[in-house]
CSV table of C-alpha atoms in Angstrom, one decimal:
chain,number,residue,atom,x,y,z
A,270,UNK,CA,69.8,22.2,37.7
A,271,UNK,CA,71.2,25.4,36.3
A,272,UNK,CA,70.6,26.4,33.0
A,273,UNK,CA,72.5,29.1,31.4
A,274,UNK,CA,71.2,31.3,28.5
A,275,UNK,CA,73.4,34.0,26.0
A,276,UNK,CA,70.9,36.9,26.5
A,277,UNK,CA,69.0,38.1,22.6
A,278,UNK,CA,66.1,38.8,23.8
A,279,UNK,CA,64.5,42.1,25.1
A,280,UNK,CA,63.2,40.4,28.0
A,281,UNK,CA,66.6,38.9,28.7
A,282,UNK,CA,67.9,42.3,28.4
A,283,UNK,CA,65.8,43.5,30.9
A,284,UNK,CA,66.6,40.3,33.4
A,285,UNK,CA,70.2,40.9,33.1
A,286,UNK,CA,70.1,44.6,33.8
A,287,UNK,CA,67.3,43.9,36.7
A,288,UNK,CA,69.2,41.2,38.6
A,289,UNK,CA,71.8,43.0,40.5
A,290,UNK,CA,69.0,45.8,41.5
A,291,UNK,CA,67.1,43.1,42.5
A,292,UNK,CA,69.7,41.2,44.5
A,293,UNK,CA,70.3,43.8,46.2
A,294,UNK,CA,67.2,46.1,47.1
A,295,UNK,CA,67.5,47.5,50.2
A,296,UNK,CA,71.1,46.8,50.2
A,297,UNK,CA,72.6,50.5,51.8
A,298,UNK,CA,75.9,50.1,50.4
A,299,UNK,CA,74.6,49.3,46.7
A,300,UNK,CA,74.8,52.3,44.1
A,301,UNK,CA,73.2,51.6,40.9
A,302,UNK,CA,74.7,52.7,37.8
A,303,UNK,CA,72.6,54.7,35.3
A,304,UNK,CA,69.8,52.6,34.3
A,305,UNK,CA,69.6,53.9,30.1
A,306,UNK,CA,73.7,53.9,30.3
A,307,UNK,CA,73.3,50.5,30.9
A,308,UNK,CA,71.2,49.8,28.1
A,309,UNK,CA,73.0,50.8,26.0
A,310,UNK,CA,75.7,48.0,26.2
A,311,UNK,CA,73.2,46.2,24.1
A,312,UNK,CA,72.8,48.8,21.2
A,313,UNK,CA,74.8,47.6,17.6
A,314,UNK,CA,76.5,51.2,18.1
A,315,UNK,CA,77.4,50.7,21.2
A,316,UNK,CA,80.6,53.0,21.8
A,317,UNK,CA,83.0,50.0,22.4
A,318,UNK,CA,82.1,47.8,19.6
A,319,UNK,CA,84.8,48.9,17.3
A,320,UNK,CA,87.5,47.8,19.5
A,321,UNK,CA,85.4,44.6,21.0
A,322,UNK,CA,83.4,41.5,21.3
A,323,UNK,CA,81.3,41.0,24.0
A,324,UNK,CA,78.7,38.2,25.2
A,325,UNK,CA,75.9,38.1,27.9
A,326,UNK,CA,74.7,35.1,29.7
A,327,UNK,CA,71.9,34.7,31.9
A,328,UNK,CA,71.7,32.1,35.3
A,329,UNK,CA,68.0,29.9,36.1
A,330,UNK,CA,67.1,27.4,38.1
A,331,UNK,CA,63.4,26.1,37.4
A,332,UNK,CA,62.8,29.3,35.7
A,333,UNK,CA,64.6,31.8,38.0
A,334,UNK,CA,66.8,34.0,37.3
A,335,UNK,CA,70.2,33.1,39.9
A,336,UNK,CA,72.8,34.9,38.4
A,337,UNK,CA,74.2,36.8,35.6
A,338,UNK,CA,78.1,37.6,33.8
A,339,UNK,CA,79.4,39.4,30.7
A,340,UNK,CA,82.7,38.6,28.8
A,341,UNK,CA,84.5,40.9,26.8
A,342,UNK,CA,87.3,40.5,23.8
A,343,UNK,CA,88.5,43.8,23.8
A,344,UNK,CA,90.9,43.7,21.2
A,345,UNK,CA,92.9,47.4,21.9
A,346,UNK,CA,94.2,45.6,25.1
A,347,UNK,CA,95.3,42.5,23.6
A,348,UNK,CA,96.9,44.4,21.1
A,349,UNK,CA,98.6,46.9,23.2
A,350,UNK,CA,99.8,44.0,25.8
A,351,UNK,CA,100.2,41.1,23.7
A,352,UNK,CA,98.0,39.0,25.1
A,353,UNK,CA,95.1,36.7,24.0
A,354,UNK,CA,92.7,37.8,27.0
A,355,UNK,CA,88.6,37.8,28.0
A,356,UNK,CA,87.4,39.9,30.4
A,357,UNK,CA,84.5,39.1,32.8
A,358,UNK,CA,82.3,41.8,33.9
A,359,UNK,CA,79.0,42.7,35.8
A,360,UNK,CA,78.9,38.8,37.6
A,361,UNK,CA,76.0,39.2,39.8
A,362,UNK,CA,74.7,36.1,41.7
A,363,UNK,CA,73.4,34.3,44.4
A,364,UNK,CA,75.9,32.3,47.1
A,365,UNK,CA,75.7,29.3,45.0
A,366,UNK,CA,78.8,27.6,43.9
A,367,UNK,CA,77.1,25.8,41.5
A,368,UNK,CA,75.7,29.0,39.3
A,369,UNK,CA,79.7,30.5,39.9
A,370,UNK,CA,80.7,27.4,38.2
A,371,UNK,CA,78.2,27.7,35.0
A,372,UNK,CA,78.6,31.0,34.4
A,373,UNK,CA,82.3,31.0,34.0
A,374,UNK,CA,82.0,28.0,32.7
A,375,UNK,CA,79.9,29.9,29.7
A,376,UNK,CA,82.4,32.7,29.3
A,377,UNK,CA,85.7,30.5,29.3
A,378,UNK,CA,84.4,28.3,26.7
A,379,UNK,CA,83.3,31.4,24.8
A,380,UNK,CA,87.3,32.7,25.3
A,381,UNK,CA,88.2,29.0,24.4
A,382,UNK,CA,86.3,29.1,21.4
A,383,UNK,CA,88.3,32.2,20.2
A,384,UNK,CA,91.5,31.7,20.6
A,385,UNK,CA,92.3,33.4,23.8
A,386,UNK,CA,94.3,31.5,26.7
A,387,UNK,CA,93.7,33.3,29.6
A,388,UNK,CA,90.6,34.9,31.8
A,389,UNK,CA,90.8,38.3,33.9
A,390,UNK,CA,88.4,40.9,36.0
A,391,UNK,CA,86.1,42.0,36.7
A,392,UNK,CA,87.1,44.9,34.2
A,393,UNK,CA,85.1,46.4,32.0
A,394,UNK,CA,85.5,47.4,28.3
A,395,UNK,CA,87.6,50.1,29.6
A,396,UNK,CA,89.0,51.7,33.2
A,397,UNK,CA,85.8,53.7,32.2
A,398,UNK,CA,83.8,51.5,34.0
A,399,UNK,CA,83.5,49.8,37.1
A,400,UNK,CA,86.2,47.2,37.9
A,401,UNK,CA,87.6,45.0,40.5
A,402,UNK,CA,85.7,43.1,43.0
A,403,UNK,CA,85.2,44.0,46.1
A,404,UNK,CA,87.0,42.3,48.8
A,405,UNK,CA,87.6,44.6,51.7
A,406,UNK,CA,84.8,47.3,52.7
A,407,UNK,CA,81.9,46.0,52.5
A,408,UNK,CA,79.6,48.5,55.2
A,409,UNK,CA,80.7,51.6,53.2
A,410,UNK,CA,79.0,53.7,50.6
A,411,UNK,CA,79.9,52.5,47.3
A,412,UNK,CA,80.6,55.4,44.8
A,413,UNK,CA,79.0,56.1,42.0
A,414,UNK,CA,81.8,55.2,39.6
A,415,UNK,CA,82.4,51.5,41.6
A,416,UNK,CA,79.9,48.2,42.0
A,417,UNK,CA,79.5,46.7,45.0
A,418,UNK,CA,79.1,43.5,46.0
A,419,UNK,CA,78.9,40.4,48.8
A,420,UNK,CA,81.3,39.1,50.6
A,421,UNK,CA,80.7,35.9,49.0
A,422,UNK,CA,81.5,36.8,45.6
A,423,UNK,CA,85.2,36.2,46.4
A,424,UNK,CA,84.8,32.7,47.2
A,425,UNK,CA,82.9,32.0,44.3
A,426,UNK,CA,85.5,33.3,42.2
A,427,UNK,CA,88.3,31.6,44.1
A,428,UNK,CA,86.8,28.3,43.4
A,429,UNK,CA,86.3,28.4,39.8
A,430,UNK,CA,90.2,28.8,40.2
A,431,UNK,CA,90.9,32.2,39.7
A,432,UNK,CA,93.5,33.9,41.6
A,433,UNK,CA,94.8,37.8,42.1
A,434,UNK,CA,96.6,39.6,39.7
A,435,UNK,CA,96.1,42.7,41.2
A,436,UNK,CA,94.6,45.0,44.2
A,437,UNK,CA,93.2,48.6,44.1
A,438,UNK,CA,93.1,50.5,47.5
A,439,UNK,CA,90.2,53.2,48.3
A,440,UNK,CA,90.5,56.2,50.6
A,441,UNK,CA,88.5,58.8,52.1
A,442,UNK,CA,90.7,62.0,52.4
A,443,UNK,CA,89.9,64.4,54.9
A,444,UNK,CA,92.1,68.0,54.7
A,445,UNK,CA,95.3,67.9,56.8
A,446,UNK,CA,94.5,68.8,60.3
A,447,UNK,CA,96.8,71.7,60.5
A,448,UNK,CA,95.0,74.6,57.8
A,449,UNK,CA,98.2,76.6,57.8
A,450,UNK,CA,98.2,77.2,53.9
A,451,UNK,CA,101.3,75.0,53.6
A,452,UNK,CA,100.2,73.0,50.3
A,453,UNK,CA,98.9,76.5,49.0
A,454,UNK,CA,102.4,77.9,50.0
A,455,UNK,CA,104.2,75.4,48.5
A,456,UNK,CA,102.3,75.2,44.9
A,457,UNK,CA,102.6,79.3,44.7
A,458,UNK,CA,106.7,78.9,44.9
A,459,UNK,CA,106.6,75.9,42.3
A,460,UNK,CA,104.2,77.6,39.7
A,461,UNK,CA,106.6,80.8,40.1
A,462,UNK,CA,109.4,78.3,39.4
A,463,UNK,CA,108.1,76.7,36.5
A,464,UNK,CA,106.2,79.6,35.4
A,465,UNK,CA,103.1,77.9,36.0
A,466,UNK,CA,99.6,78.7,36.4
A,467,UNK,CA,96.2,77.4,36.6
A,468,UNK,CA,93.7,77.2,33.5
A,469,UNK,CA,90.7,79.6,33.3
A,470,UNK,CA,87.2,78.5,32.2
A,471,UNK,CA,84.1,80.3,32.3
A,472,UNK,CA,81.9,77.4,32.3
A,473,UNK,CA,81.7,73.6,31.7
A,474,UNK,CA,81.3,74.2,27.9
A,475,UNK,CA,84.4,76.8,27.7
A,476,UNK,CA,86.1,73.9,29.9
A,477,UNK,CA,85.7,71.0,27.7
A,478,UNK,CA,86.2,73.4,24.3
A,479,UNK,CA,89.8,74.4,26.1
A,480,UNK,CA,90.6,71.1,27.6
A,481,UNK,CA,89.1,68.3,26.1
A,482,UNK,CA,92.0,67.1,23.6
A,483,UNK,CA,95.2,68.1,25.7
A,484,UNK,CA,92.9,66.3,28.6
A,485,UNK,CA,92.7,63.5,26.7
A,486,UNK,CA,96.2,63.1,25.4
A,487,UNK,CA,97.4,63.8,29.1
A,488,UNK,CA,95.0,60.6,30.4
A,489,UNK,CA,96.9,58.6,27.4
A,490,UNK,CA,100.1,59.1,28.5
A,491,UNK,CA,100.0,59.4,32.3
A,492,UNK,CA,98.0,56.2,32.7
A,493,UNK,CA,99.6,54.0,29.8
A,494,UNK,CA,101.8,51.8,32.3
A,495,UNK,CA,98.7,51.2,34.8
A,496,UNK,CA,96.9,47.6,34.5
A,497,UNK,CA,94.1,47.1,32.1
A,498,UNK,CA,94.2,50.7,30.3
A,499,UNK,CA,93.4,51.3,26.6
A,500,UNK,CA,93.8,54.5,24.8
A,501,UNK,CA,90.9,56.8,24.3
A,502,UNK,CA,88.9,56.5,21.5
A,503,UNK,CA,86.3,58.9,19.9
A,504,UNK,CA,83.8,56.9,21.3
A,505,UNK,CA,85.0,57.0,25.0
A,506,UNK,CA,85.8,60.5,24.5
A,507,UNK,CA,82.4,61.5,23.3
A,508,UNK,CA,81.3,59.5,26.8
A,509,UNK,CA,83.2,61.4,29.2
A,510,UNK,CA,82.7,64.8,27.2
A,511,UNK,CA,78.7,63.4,28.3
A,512,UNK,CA,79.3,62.6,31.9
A,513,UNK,CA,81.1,65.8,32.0
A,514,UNK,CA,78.2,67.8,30.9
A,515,UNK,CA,76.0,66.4,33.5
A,516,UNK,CA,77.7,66.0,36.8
A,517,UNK,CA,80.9,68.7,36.6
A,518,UNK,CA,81.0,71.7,38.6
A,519,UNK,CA,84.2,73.8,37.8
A,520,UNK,CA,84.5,74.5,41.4
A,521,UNK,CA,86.2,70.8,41.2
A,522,UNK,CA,88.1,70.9,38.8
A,523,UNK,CA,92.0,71.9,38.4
A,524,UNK,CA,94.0,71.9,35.4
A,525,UNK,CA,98.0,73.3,35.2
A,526,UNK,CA,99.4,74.8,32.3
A,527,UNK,CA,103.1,76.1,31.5
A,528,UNK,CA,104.1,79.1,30.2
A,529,UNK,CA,103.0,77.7,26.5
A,530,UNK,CA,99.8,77.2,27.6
A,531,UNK,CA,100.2,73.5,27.3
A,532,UNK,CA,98.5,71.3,29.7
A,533,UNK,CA,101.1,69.6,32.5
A,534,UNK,CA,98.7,68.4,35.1
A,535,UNK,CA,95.2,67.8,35.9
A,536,UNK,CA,92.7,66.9,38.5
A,537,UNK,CA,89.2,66.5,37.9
A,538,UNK,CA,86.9,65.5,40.7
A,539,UNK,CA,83.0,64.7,40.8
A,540,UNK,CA,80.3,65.8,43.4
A,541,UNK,CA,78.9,62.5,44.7
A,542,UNK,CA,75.5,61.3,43.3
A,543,UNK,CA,75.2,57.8,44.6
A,544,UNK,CA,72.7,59.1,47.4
A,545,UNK,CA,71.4,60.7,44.6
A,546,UNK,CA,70.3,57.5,42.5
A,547,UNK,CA,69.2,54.8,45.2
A,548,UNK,CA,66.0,55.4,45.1
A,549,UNK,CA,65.0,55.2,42.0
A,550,UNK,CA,67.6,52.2,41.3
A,551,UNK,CA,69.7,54.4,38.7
A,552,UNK,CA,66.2,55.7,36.9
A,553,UNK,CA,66.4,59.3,36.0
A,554,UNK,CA,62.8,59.9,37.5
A,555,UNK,CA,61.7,63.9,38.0
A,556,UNK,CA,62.5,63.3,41.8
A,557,UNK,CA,66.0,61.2,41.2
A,558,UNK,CA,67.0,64.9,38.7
A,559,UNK,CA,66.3,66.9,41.9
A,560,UNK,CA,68.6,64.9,43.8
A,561,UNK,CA,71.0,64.8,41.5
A,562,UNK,CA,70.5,68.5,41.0
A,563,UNK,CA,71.2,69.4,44.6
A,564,UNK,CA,74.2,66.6,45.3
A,565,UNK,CA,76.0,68.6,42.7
A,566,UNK,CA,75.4,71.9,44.0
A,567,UNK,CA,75.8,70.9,47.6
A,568,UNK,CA,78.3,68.0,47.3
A,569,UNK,CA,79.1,66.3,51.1
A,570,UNK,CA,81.1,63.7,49.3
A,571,UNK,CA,83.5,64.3,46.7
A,572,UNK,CA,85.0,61.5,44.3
A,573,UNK,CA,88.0,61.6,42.4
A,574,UNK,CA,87.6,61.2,39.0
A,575,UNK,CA,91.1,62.0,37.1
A,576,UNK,CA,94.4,62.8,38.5
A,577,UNK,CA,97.1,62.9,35.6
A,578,UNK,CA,100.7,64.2,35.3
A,579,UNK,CA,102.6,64.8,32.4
A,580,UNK,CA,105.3,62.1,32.3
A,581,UNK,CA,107.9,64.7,31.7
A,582,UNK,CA,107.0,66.8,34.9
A,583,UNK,CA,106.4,63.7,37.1
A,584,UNK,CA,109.6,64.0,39.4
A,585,UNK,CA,109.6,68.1,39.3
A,586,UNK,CA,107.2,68.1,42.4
A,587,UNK,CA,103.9,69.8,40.9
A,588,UNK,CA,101.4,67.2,42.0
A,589,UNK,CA,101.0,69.1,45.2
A,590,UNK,CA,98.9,71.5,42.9
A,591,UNK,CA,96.4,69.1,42.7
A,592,UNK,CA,97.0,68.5,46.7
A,593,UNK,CA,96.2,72.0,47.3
A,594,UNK,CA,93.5,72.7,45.2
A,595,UNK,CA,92.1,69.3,46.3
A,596,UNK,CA,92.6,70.6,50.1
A,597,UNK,CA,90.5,73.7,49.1
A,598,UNK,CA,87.5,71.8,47.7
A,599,UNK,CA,87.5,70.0,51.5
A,600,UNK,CA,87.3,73.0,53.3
A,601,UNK,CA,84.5,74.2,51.2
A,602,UNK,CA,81.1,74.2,53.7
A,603,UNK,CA,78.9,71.1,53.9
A,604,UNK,CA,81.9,69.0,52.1
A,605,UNK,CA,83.0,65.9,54.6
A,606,UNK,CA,85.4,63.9,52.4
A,607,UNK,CA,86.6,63.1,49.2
A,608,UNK,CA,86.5,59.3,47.9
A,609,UNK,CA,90.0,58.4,46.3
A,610,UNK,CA,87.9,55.4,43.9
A,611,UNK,CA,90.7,53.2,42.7
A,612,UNK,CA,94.6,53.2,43.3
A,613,UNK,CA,96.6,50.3,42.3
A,614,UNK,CA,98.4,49.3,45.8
A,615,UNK,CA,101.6,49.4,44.0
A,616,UNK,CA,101.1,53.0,42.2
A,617,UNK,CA,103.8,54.6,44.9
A,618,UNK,CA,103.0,58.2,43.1
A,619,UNK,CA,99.1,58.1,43.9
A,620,UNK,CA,99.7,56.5,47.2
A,621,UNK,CA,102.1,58.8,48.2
A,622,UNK,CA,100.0,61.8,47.2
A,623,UNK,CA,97.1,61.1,50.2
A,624,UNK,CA,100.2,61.4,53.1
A,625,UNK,CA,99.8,64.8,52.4
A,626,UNK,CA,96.0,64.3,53.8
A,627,UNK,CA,94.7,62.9,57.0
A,628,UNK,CA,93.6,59.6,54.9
A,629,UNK,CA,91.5,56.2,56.0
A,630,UNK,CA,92.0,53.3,53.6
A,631,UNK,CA,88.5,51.7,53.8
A,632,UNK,CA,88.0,49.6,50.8
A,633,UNK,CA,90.1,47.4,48.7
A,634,UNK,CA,89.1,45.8,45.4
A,635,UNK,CA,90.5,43.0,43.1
A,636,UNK,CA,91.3,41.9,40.0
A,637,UNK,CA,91.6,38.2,39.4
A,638,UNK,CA,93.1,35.5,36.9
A,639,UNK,CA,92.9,32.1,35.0
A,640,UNK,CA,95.3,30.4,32.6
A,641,UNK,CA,92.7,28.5,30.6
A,642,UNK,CA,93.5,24.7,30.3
A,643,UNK,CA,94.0,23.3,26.7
């Protein structure tokens, strides 16, 4: 029999964090996130609270943990969509229809009991955090920024009658095989056109003192149309200025400004650390900082974080900027790839930016969904 508990208690705290790292120790493809970011989900000033409810439940049979899932009310989205929607997140379990079938069970009632008609995800509490489920790709690397899971997840999902809504793509881009300085070539004649040019910054801190607000307001307004995004808040601000701090190197980072000095087009990319934190299952021990230390200074993998345009430069052609500089950072030594992370399959912009690139689509993730019965 399968019991299923809302997690209060520390220890059930620490059971629902464990039980992915545990399901899938010695798993090559799984990247932990951050073990003390995860915590944190359960703090009373947790970053996201302000804009949502969330609940955790907790899978046994005879006492053992089988299986985990979060839902989340996030209220911004429902607001900004019109919707009456829960979220599921971070469902970990075993290949057991059964423990599928109570934990949704769990969150749907919880969605039932507050009005809302309809059940979607995996997303998180924002486009933050990991999303989608993985349904193509499973004998890669996940990145850091993306959860991985078993093939059986899928099924499990199907069966509790959820279907897609939508599909993300993920690439590795390798530089075009002719280095003839063609994107460079291209990107100097725009910029002179436009009167262009590329932001300075002395260091990360100068960079987030210059950038941080226009970067912000750009992300706003060049991903407002794309599924499942909120707007920033302070909170999620203060986040990424954090993440910034610790894994940026300026090296990867691009940012275009006009002759105003106004901010038309961005792209910020991440050295990889998911080799970085397997070991020590997302702890920062004094050996995991090493490695962390030395994937960012000697990055072989490279994942893209941010890409944004301006809406009002979209069709002028200035994205092959970001190309260029992006084909730069892949010629730099020791670097064999970027990672794309997630691209809706029907974003024709994004998708049409890696043609540019020799690219190998090698993962596909999903989001599903359920009309809730009255």
């Amino acid at each position: 029999m399968i019991t299923v508990k809302e997690v209060q208690t520390k220890r059930e705290q620490r059971e629902f964090l464990n039980f992915p790292l545990d399901l899938y120790r010695g798993n090559p493809y799984f990247v932990p996130p951050l073990y003390g970011d995860e915590k944190k989900i359960f703090r009373k000033d947790y970053i996201y609270n302000d804009t949502c409810e969330a609940v955790y439940y907790n899978a046994y049979r005879d006492g053992k943990m089988v299986g985990r899932i979060s839902g989340i009310l996030q209220k911004a989205a429902n607001e900004k969509y019109n919707e009456k929607r829960v979220r599921f997140t971070r469902f970990d379990a075993i290949d057991d229809q059964a423990v599928a079938d109570a934990l949704f069970g769990a969150v749907e009632a919880w969605a039932k009991a507050r009005g809302m008609d309809t059940i979607c995800g995996p997303l998180g509490f924002s486009d933050l955090e990991r999303e989608g489920l993985l349904i193509e790709g499973f004998d890669q690397l996940s990145t850091f920024e993306e959860q991985y899971n078993a093939p059986y997840y899928q099924k499990l999902i199907e069966n509790c009658g959820y279907g897609k809504e939508v599909d993300w793509t993920e690439s590795k881009i390798y530089p075009p095989e002719k280095n003839d300085g063609a994107l460079a070539r291209v990107t100097e004649k725009l910029m002179a056109r436009y009167n262009l040019h590329f932001g300075p910054a002395k260091n990360v801190n100068d960079f987030i003192n210059r950038y941080a607000d226009p970067l912000f307001e750009l992300i706003d307004k060049s991903y407002d149309k794309l599924y499942g995004t909120v707007p920033f808040t302070d909170g999620m601000k203060k986040l990424m200025i954090d993440n910034f701090r610790l894994i940026i190197d300026l090296d990867h980072v691009a940012v275009l400004l006009d002759e105003n000095d106004n901010l038309v087009c961005l792209g910020v990319c991440f050295p990889s650390i998911a080799k970085a934190v397997q070991p020590s299952r997302g702890h920062l021990t004094p050996a995991a900082l090493v490695r962390l230390l030395w994937a960012i200074k000697h990055p072989k993998i490279i994942d893209l974080g941010l890409i944004g345009i301006d809406p009002l430069w979209a069709n002028r052609g200035i994205s092959v900027a970001i190309s260029a500089a992006l084909e730069k950072m892949l010629r730099e030594d020791g670097v064999e790839y970027a990672e794309t992370n997630l691209n809706l399959e029907d974003n024709y912009a994004i998708q049409n930016q890696w043609k540019r690139f020799k690219a190998v689509q090698h993962k596909r993730r999903r989001s599903f969904v359920k009309v809730l019965e009255d």
